[in-house]
Short mmCIF file of C-alpha atoms and ligand atoms in Angstrom, two decimals:
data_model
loop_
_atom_site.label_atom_id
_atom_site.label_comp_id
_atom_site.label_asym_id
_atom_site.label_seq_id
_atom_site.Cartn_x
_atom_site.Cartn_y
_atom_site.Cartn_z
CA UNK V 1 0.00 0.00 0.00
CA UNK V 2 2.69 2.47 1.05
CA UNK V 3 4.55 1.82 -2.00
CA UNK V 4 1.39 2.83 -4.20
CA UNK V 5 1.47 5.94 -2.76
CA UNK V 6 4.95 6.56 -3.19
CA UNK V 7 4.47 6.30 -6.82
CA UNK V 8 1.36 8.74 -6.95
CA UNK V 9 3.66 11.43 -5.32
CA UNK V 10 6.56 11.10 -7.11
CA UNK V 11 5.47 12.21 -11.02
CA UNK V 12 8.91 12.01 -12.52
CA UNK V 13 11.36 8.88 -11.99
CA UNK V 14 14.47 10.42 -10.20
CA UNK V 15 18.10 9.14 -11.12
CA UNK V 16 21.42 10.03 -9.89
CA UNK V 17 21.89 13.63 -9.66
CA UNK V 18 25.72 13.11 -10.63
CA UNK V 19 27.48 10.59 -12.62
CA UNK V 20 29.69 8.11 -10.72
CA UNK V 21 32.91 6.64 -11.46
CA UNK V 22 31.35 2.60 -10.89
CA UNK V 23 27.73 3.51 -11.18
CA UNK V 24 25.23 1.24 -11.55
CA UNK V 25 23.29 2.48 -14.48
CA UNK V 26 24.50 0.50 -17.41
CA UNK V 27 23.57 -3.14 -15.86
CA UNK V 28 20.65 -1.88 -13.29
CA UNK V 29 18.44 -4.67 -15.15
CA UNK V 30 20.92 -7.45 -13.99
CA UNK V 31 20.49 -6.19 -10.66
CA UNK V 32 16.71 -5.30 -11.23
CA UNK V 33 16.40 -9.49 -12.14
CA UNK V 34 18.43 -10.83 -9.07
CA UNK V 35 16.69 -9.09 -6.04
CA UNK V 36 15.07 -10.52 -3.30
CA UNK V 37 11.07 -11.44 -3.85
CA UNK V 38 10.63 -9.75 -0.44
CA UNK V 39 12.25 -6.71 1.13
CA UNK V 40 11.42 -4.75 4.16
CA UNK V 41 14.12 -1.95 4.69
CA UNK V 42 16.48 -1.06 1.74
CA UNK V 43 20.25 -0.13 2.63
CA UNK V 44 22.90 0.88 0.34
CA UNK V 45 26.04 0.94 2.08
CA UNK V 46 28.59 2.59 -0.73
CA UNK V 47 26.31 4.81 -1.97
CA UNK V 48 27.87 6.98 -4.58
CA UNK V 49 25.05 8.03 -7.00
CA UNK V 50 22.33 5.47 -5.81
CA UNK V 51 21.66 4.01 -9.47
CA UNK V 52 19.73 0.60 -7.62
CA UNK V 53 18.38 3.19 -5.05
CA UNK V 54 16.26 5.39 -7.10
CA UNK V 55 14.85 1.96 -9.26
CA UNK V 56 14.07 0.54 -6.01
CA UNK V 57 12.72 3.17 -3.39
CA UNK V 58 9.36 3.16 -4.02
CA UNK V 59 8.46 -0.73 -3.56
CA UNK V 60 10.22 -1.07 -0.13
CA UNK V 61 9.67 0.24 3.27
CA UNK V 62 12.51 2.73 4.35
CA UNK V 63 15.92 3.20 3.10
CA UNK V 64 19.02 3.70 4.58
CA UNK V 65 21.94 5.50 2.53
CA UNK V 66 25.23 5.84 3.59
CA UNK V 67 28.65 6.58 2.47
CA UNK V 68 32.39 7.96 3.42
CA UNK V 69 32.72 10.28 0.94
CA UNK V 70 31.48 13.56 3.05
CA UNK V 71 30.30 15.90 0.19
CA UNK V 72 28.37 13.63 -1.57
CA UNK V 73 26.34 13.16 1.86
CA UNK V 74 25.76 16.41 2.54
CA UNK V 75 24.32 16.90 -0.55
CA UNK V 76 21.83 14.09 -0.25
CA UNK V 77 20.89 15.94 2.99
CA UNK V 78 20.41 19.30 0.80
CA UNK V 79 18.40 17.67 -1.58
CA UNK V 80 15.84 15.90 1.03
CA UNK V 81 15.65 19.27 3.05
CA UNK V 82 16.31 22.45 1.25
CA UNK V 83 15.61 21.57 -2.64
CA UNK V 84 14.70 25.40 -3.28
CA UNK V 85 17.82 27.27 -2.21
CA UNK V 86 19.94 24.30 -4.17
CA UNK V 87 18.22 25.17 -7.31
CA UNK V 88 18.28 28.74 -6.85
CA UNK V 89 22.41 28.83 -6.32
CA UNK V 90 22.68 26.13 -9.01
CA UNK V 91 20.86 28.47 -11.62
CA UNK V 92 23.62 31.04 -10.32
CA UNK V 93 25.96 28.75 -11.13
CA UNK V 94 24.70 27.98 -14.57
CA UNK V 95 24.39 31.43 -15.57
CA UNK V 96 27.90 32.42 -14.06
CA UNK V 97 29.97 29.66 -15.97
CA UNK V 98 30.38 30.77 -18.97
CA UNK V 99 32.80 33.75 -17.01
CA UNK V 100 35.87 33.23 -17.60
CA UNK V 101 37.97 31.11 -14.67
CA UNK V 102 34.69 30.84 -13.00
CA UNK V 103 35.05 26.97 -12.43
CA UNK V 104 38.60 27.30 -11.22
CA UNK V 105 37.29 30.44 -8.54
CA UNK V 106 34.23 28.05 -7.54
CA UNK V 107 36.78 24.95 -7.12
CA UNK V 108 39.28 27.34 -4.94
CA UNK V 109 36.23 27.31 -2.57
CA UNK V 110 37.14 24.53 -0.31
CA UNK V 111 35.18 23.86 2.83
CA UNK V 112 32.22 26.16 2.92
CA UNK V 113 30.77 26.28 5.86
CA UNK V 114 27.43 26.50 4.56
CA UNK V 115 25.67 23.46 3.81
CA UNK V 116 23.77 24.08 1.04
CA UNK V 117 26.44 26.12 -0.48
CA UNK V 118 28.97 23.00 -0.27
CA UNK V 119 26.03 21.44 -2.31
CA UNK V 120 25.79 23.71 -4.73
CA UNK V 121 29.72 23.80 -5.52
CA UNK V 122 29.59 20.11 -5.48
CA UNK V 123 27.13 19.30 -8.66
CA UNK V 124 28.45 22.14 -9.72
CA UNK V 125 31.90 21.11 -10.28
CA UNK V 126 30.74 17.35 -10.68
CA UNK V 127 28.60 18.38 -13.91
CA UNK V 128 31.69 20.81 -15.56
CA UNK V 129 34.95 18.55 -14.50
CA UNK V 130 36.99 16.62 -16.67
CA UNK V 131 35.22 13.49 -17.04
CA UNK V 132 32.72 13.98 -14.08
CA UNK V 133 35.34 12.22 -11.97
CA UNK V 134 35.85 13.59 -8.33
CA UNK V 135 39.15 13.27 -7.26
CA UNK V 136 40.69 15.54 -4.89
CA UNK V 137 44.56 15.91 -3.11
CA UNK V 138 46.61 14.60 -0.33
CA UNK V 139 44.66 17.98 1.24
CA UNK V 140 41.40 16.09 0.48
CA UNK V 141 40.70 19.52 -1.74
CA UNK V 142 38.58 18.54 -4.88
CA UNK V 143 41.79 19.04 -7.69
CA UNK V 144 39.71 17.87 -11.20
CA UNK V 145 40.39 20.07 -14.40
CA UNK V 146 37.59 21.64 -15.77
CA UNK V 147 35.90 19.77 -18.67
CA UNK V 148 34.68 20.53 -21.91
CA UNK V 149 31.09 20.30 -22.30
CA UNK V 150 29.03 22.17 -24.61
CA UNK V 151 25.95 22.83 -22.45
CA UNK V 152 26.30 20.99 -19.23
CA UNK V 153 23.36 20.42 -17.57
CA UNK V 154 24.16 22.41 -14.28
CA UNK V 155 20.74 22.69 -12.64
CA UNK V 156 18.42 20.13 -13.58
CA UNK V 157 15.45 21.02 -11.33
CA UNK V 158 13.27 18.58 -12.46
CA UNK V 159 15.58 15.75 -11.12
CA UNK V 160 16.27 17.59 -8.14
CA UNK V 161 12.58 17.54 -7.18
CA UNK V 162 12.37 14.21 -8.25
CA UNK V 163 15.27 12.96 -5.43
CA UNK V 164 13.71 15.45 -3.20
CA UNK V 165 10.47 13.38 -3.45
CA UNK V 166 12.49 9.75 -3.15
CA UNK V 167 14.30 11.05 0.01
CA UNK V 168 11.37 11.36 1.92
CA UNK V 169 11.28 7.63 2.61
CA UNK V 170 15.28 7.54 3.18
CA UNK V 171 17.78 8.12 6.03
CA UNK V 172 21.19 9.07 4.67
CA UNK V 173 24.48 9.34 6.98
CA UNK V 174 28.42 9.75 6.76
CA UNK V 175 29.40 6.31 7.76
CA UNK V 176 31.78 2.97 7.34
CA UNK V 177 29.84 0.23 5.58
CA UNK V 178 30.53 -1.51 9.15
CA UNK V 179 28.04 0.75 10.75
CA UNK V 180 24.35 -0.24 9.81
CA UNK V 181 22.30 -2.36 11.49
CA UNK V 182 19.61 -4.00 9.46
CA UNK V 183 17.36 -6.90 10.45
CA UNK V 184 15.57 -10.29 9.43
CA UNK V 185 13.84 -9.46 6.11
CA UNK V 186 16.17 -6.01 5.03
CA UNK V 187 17.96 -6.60 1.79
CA UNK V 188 21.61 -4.80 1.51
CA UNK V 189 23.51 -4.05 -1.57
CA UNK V 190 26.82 -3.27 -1.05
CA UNK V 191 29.11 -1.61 -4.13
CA UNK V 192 32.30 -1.17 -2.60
CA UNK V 193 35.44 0.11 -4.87
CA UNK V 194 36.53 -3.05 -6.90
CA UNK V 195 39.36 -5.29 -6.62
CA UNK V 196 41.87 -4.64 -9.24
CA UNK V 197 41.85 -7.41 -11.92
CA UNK V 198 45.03 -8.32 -13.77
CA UNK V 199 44.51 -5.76 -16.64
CA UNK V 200 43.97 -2.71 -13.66
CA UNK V 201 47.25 -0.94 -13.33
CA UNK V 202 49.03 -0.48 -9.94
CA UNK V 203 48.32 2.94 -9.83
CA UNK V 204 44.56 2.30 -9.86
CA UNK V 205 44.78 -0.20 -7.17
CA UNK V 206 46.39 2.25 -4.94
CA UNK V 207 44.30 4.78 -5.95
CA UNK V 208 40.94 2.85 -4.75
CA UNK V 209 42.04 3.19 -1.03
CA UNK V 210 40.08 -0.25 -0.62
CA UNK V 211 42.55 -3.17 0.02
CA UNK V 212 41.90 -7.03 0.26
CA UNK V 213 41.82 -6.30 4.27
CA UNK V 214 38.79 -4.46 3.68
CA UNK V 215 37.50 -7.02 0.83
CA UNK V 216 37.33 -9.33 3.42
CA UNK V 217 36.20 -7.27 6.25
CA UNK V 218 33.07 -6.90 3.79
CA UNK V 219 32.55 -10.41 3.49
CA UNK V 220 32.88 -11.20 6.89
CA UNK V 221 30.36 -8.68 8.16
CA UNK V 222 28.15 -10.09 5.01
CA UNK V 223 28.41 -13.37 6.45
CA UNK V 224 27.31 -11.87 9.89
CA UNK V 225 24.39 -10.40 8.42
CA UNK V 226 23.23 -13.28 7.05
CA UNK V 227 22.81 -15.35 9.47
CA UNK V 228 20.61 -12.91 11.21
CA UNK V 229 18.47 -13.18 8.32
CA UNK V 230 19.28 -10.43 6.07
CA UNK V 231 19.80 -10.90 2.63
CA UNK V 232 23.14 -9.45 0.87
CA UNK V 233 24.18 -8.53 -2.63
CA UNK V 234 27.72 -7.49 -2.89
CA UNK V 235 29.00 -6.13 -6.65
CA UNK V 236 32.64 -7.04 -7.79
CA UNK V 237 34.88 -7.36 -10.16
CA UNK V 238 35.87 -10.58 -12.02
CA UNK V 239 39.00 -10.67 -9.93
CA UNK V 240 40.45 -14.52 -8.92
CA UNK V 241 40.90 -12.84 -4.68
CA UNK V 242 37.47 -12.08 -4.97
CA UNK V 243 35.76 -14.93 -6.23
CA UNK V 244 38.09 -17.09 -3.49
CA UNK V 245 37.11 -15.15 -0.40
CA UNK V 246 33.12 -15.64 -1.45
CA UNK V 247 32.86 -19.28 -3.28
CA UNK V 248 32.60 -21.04 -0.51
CA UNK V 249 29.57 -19.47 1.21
CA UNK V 250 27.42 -17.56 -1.38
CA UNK V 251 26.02 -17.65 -5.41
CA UNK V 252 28.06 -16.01 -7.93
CA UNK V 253 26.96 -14.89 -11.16
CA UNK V 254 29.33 -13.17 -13.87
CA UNK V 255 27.57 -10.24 -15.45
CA UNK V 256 28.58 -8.20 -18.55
CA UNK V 257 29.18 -4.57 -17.88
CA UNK V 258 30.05 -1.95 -20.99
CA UNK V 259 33.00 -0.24 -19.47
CA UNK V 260 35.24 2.68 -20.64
CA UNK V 261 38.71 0.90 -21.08
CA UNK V 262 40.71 3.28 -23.17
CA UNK V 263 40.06 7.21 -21.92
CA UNK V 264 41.81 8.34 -24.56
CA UNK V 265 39.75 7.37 -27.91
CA UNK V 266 36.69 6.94 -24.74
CA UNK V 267 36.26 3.18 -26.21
CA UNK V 268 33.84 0.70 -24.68
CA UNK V 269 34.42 -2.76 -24.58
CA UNK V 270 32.46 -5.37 -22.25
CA UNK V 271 34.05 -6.69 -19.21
CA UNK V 272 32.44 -9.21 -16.62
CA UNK V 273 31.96 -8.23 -13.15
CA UNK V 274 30.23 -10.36 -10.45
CA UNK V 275 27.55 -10.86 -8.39
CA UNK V 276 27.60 -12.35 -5.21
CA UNK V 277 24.57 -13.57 -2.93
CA UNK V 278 23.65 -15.32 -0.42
CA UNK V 279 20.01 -16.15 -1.55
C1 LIG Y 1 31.63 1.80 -6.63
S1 LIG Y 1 31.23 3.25 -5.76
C2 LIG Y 1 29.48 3.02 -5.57
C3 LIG Y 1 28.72 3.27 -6.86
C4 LIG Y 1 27.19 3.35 -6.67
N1 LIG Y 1 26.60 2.09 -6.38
C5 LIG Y 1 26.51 3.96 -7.89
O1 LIG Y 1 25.62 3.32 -8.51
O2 LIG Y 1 26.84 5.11 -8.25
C6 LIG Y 1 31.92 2.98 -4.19
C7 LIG Y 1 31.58 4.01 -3.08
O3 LIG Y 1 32.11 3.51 -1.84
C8 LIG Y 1 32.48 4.62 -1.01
N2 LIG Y 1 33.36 4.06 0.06
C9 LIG Y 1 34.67 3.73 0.00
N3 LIG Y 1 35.08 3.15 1.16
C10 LIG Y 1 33.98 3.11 1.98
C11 LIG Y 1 33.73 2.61 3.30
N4 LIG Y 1 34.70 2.05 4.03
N5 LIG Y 1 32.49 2.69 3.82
C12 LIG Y 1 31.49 3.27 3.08
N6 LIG Y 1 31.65 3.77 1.82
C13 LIG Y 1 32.88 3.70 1.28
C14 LIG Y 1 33.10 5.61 -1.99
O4 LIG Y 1 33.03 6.94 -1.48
C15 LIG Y 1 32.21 5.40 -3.25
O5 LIG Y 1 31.16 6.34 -3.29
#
C-alpha cells in the first residue's frame, strides 16, 4: 500500500543527480532481475550516486543511505531538506559559468561552511569537470580540471525535485559500511570500490584506497548479516581474490558490464563483473 502511494507522489522517476565513477546504471536490469522477492528496509552501504536506489525506493519500506565520501552526503541531505535554495544557487551557477575562470574560482572554494552552499559547488563542479570524476589531493581539496562540455546540464530542477520526493522515505548518513544495522527481512547491496583485476594498473589499485583487508572485512560482516536473516548482494569485479574469499559461502553470477577501457579514444568494450549472494 505504502509503495502505491509513493508512486502517486513522485510524477517524474528520479536518477542520480551526478554521474559516478562505478555507477550502476549501465547493468541496473541485472540487478533489477536478481533481487530478493521480499524486502522490508532497503540499505545501500557505498552509496555513490544510488543508481539501484532510485529503481528501487518506491516498492520497499525505508531506506538507509550511507557513504564515506562527506560531500556527496551532505548533498543528499540538501536535496531531502532544502531543494529550493539548491536550485536557486545552481541556476547562479549555470548562468555564471560561462565567465571566464569561474570553475577554477568556484573549485578554490574549499570547505564552505554552509551546507547548502557545499552542495551547490559540489554538482556544480561534478557536472563541468573533466570526465565527471571527483578526485581531490593529499589535502582532500577537490583538484579535477575543468571539462569541456558544450551545455552541461548544471541545474536540472526537475531531477532535483524528483530525489527530493524519493528522500522522503530515506535516512542518509556519513558512515563505514561496518556501521548499519539492518534486520531479518532487510535486503543490503553493497558496491564497494573493486578489486583490481590483472589488466587494472598499480596505480589504480592504490588509488581505490580499498585493500583485500577491507575485501574481506566486507565479506565477513556479510556473512554476519546473514545469518541474522538479512539478505546481501555485494558487486565485484571478475577478480580470482574475490571470487576465493566468497565461493565457498554464497552464489556467484558473472555479469557483462560496458566499461570505458581506453580514456583516450573513450572506447567501450564489455568486461564481466560479479555478483555475489547469499540467496
Ligand atoms: C563503486 S562506488 C558506488 C557506486 C554506486 N553504487 C553507484 O551506482 O553510483 C563505491 C563508493 O564507496 C564509497 N566508500 C569507500 N570506502 C567506503 C567505506 N569504508 N564505507 C562506506 N563507503 C565507502 C566511496 O566513497 C564510493 O562512493
Amino acid at each position: 500500500m505504502k509503495a502505491n502511494i509513493k508512486q502517486i507522489e513522485s510524477t517524474n522517476q528520479p536518477k542520480p543527480f551526478v554521474k559516478w565513477i562505478g555507477g550502476k546504471r549501465s547493468i541496473i536490469n541485472e540487478l533489477l532481475q536478481r533481487l530478493p522477492k521480499q524486502i522490508n528496509n532497503y540499505y545501500e552501504p557505498f552509496v555513490g550516486g544510488g543508481a539501484l536506489f532510485f529503481e528501487i525506493y518506491n516498492t520497499v519500506n525505508h531506506s538507509y543511505l550511507s557513504d564515506l565520501n562527506v560531500d556527496l552526503i551532505v548533498t543528499y541531505n540538501t536535496i531531502k531538506s532544502e531543494p529550493k535554495k539548491l536550485i536557486e544557487l545552481l541556476s547562479k551557477h549555470k548562468k555564471n559559468h560561462d565567465e571566464e575562470g569561474y570553475y577554477y574560482k568556484i573549485r578554490a572554494m574549499q570547505n564552505l561552511k554552509d551546507p547548502v552552499e557545499n552542495s551547490a559547488r559540489f554538482i556544480y563542479l561534478m557536472k563541468t569537470c573533466f570526465n565527471g570524476l571527483y578526485r581531490v589531493n593529499k589535502n582532500n581539496e577537490f583538484n579535477t580540471p575543468i571539462g569541456s562540455y558544450k551545455d552541461p546540464n548544471i541545474c536540472d530542477k526537475k531531477n532535483i525535485l524528483a530525489v527530493t520526493q524519493a528522500l522522503k522515505y530515506a535516512t542518509i548518513k556519513y558512515q563505514d559500511f561496518t556501521k548499519i544495522t539492518p534486520q531479518r527481512g532487510d535486503f543490503v547491496y553493497f558496491d564497494p570500490p573493486y578489486h583490481p583485476t590483472s589488466e587494472d594498473s598499480f596505480t589504480k589499485y592504490l588509488s581505490t584506497g580499498f585493500s583485500e583487508k577491507d575485501q574481506t572485512r566486507l565479506r565477513d560482516f556479510a556473512l554476519e548479516l546473514i545469518k541474522s536473516g538479512v539478505n546481501v548482494m555485494i558487486s565485484n569485479s571478475d577478480a580470482e581474490f574475490i571470487i576465493d574469499i566468497y565461493k565457498k559461502n554464497f552464489n556467484i553470477n558473472r555479469v557483462s558490464a560496458p566499461r570505458v577501457v581506453n580514456c583516450k579514444s573513450d572506447k567501450r568494450q564489455s568486461v564481466y563483473e560479479i555478483l555475489i549472494r547469499n540467496f
